[in-house]
Short mmCIF file of C-alpha atoms in Angstrom, two decimals:
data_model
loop_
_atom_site.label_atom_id
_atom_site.label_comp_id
_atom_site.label_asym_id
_atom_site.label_seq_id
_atom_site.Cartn_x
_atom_site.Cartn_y
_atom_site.Cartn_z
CA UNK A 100 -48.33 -20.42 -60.95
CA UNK A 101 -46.26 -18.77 -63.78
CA UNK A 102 -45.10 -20.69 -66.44
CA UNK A 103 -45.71 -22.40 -69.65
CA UNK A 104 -48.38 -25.29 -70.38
CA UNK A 105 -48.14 -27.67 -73.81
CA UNK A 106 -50.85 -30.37 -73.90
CA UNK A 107 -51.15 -33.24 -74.69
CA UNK A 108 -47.75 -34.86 -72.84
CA UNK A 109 -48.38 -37.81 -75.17
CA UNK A 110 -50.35 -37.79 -78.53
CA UNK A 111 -51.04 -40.85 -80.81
CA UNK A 112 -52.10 -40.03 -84.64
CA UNK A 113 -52.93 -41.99 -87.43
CA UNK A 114 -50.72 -40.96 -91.11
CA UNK A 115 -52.38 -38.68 -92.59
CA UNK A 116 -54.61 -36.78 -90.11
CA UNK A 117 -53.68 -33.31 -89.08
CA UNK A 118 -53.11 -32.73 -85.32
CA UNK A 119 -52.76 -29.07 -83.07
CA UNK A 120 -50.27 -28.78 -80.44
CA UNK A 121 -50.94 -26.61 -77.24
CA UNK A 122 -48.91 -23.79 -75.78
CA UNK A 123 -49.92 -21.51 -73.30
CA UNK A 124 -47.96 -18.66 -71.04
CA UNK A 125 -49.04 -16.54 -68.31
CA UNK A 126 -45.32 -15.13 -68.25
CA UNK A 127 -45.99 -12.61 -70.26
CA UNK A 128 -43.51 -13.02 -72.88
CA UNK A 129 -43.89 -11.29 -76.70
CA UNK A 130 -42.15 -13.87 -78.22
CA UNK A 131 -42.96 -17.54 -78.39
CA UNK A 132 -41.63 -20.56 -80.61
CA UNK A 133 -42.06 -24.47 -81.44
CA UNK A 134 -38.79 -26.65 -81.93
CA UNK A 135 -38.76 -29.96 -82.92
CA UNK A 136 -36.37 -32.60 -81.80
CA UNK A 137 -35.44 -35.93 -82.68
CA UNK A 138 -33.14 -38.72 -81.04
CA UNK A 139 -29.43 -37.64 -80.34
CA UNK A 140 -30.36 -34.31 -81.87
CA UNK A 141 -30.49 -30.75 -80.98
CA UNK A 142 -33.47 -28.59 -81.23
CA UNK A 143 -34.61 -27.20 -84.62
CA UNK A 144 -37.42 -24.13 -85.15
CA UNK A 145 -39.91 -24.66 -86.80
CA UNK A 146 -41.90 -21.20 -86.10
CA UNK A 147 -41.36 -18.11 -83.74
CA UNK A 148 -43.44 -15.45 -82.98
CA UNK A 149 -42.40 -12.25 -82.09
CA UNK A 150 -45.50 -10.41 -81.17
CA UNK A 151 -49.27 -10.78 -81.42
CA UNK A 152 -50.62 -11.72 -85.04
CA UNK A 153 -47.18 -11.85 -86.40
CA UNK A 154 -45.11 -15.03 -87.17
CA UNK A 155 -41.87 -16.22 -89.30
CA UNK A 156 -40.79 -19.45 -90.47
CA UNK A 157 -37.95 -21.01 -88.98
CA UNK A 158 -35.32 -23.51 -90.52
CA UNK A 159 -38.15 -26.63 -90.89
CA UNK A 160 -41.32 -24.82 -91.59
CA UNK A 161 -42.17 -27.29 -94.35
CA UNK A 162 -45.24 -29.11 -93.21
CA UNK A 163 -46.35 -27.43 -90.40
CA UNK A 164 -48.66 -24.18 -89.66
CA UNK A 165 -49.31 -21.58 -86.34
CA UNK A 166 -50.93 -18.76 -85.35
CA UNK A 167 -50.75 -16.04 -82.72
CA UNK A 168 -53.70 -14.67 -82.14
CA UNK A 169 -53.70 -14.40 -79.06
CA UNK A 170 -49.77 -13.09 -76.63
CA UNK A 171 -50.85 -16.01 -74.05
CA UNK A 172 -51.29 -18.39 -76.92
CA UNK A 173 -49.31 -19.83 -80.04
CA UNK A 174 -50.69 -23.46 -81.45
CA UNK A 175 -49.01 -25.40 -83.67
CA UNK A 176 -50.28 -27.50 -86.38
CA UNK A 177 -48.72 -30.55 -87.51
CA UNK A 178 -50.20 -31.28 -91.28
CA UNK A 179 -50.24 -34.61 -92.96
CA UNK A 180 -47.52 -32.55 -95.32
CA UNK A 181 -45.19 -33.41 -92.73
CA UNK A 182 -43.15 -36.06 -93.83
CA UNK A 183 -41.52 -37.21 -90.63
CA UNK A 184 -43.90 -36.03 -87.66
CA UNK A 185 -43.22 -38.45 -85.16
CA UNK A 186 -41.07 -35.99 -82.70
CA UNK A 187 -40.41 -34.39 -79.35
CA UNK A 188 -42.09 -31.17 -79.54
CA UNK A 189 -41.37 -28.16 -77.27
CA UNK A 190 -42.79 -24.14 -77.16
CA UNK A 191 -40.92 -21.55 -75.66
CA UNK A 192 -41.69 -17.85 -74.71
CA UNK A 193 -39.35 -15.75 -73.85
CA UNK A 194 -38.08 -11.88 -73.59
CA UNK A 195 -33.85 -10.49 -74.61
CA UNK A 196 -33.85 -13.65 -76.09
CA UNK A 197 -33.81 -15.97 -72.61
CA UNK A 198 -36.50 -18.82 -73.47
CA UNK A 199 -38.03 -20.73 -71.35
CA UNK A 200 -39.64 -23.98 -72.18
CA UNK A 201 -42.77 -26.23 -71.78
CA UNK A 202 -42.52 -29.95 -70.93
CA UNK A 203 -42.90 -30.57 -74.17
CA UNK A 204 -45.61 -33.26 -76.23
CA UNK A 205 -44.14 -36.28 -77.88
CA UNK A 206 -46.17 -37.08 -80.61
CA UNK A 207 -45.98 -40.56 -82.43
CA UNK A 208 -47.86 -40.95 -85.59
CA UNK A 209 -48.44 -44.14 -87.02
CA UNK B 46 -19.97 -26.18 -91.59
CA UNK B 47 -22.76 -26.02 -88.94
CA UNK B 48 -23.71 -22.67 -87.78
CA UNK B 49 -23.17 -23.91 -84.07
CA UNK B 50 -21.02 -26.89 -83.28
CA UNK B 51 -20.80 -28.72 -80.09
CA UNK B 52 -18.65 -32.05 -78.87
CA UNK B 53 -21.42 -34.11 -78.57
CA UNK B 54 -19.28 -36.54 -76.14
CA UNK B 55 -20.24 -37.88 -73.20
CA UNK B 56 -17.34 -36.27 -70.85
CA UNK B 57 -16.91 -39.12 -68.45
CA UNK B 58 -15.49 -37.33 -65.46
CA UNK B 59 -15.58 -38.57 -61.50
CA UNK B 60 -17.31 -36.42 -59.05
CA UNK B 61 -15.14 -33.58 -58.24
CA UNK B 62 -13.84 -32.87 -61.11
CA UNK B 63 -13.76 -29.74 -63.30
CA UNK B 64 -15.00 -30.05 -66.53
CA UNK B 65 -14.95 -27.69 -69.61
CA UNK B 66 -16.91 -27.45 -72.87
CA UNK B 67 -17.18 -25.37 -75.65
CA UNK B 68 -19.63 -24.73 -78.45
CA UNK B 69 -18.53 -22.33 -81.93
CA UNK B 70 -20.30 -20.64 -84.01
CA UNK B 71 -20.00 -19.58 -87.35
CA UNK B 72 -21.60 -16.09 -87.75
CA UNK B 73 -19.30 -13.51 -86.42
CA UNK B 74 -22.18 -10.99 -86.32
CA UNK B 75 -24.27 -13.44 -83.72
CA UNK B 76 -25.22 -12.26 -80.52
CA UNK B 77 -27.14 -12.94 -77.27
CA UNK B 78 -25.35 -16.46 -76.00
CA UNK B 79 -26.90 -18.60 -73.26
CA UNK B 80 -26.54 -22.52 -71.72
CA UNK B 81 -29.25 -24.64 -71.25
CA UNK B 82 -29.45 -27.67 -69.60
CA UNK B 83 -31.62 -30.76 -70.43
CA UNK B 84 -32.18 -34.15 -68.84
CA UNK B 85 -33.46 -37.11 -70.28
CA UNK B 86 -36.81 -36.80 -71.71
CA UNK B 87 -37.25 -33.32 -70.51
CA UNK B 88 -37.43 -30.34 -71.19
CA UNK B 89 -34.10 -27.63 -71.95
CA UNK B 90 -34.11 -25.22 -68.74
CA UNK B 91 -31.96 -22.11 -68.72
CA UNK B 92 -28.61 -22.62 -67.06
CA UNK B 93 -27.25 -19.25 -67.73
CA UNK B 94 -26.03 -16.13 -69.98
CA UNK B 95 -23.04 -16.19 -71.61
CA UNK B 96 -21.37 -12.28 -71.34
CA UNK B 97 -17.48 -10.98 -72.91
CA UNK B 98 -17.05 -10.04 -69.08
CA UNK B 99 -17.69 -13.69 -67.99
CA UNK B 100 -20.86 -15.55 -65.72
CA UNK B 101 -20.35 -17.52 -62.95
CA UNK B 102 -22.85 -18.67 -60.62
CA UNK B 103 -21.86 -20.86 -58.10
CA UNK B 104 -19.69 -23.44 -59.44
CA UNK B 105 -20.54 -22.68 -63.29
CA UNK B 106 -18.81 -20.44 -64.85
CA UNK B 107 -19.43 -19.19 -68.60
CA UNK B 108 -17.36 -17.45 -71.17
CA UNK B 109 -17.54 -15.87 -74.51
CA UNK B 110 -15.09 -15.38 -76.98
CA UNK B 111 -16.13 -13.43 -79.63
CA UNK B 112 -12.45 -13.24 -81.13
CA UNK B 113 -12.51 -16.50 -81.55
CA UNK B 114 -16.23 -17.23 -81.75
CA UNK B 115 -16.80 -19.90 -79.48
CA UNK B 116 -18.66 -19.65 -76.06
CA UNK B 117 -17.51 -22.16 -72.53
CA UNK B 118 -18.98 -23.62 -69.94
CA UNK B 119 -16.87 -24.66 -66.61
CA UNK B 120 -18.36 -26.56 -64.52
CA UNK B 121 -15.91 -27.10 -61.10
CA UNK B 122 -16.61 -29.81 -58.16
CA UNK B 123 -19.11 -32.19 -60.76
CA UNK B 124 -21.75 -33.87 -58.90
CA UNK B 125 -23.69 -36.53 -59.85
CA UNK B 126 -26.38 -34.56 -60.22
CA UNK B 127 -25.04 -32.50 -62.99
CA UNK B 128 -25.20 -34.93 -65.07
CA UNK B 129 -27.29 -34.04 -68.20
CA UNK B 130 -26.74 -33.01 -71.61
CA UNK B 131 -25.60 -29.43 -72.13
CA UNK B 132 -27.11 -27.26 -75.15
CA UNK B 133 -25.49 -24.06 -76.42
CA UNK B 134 -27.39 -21.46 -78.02
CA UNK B 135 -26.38 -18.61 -80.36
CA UNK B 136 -28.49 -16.16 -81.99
CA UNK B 137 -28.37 -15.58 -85.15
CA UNK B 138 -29.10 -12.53 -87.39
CA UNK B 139 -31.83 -12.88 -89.88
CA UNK B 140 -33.71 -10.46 -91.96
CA UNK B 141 -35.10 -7.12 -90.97
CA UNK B 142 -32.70 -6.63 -87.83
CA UNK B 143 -33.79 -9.90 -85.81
CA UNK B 144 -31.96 -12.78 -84.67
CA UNK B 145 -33.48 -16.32 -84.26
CA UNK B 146 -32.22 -18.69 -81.79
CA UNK B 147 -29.69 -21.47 -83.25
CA UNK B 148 -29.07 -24.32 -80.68
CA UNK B 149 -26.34 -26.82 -80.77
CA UNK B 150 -26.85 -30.40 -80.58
CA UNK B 151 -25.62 -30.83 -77.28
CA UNK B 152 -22.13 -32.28 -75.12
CA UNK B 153 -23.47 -34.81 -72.80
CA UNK B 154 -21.86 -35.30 -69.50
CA UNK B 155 -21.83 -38.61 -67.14
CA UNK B 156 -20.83 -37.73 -63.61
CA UNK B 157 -19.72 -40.88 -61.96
CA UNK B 158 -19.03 -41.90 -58.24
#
């Protein structure tokens, strides 16, 4: 099936340990792109990529890393620099600009 | 000012009803407008693209106004169903000729019987 896969759904982390986020597409999109969001909020980027081994920051980079090594592929990293982690996290890929998104991972850290 | 505003609400309509919203954006040079959907706990799933010329797709029908820089969304006959809360997004232009996807915070809608 085509689509996009994040793992973990659910992710528990102590303060102060670093933890990576999965996103995987077999769309074949170029781009690709984390957003973070939070109760009663909209979605905020944190990182797009618009081709292989090539990445920007978005508004809320602060904190957080990624790579793109690979098109199917685009982890993200949440560091212990991240003041706030504890967040709805969803990837997108997309082509023109449509994006479509994985279910998402909600991490907590404690 | 935000660079993309949206009521966040809830529109409390009854089924059957038609139901607007609209979502502005500051950036005059933005481009490439679209409506997303998203349902409690889940995940934002395309609805449609926003076009000068107007979208409709059954009974949705979206609008831009780049005059006035704000896109709609119509939604006519609500069902239960559509309830959900409805996220705009504009794109932006950012350095070196690309744009980067701006979303609003979302109008939610309550369909009720």
């Amino acid at each position: 099936d085509g689509g996009i896969t994040q793992s973990p759904k659910y992710l528990f982390r102590k303060e102060g340990q670093n933890v990576t986020l999965s996103c995987e597409q077999n769309l074949n999109h170029d781009a690709m792109y984390w957003y973070r969001q939070d109760p009663g909020q909209g979605l905020r980027l944190i990182y797009y990529s618009q081709i292989v081994n090539d990445f920007q920051k978005g508004d809320i980079a602060e904190g957080y890393s990624v790579s793109r090594e690979k098109k199917e592929s685009f982890p993200l990293t949440v560091t212990s620099a991240q003041k706030n982690p504890t967040a709805f996290y969803l990837c997108a890929s997309g082509r023109r600009y449509e994006q479509y998104f994985g279910p998402g991972t909600r991490l907590t850290v404690t | 000012r935000k660079e993309v505003e949206q009521d966040p609400g809830p529109f409390n309509v009854p089924e059957g009803a038609t139901v607007a919203f609209n979502c502005t954006y500051s950036n005059s040079a933005s481009q490439s407008f679209f409506w997303y959907r998203q349902d409690c706990r889940k995940e934002p799933k395309l609805l449609m693209s926003v076009y000068s010329s107007g979208n409709e797709d059954g009974r949705f029908t979206a609008q831009l106004n780049r005059a006035s820089q704000y896109i709609s969304l119509l939604i006519r006959d609500s069902k239960l169903s559509d309830s959900a809360t409805y996220l705009c997004v504009v794109n932006l232009p950012a350095s070196g000729g690309s744009y980067i996807p701006t979303f609003g915070r979302g109008t939610s809608l309550i369909v009720h019987p």
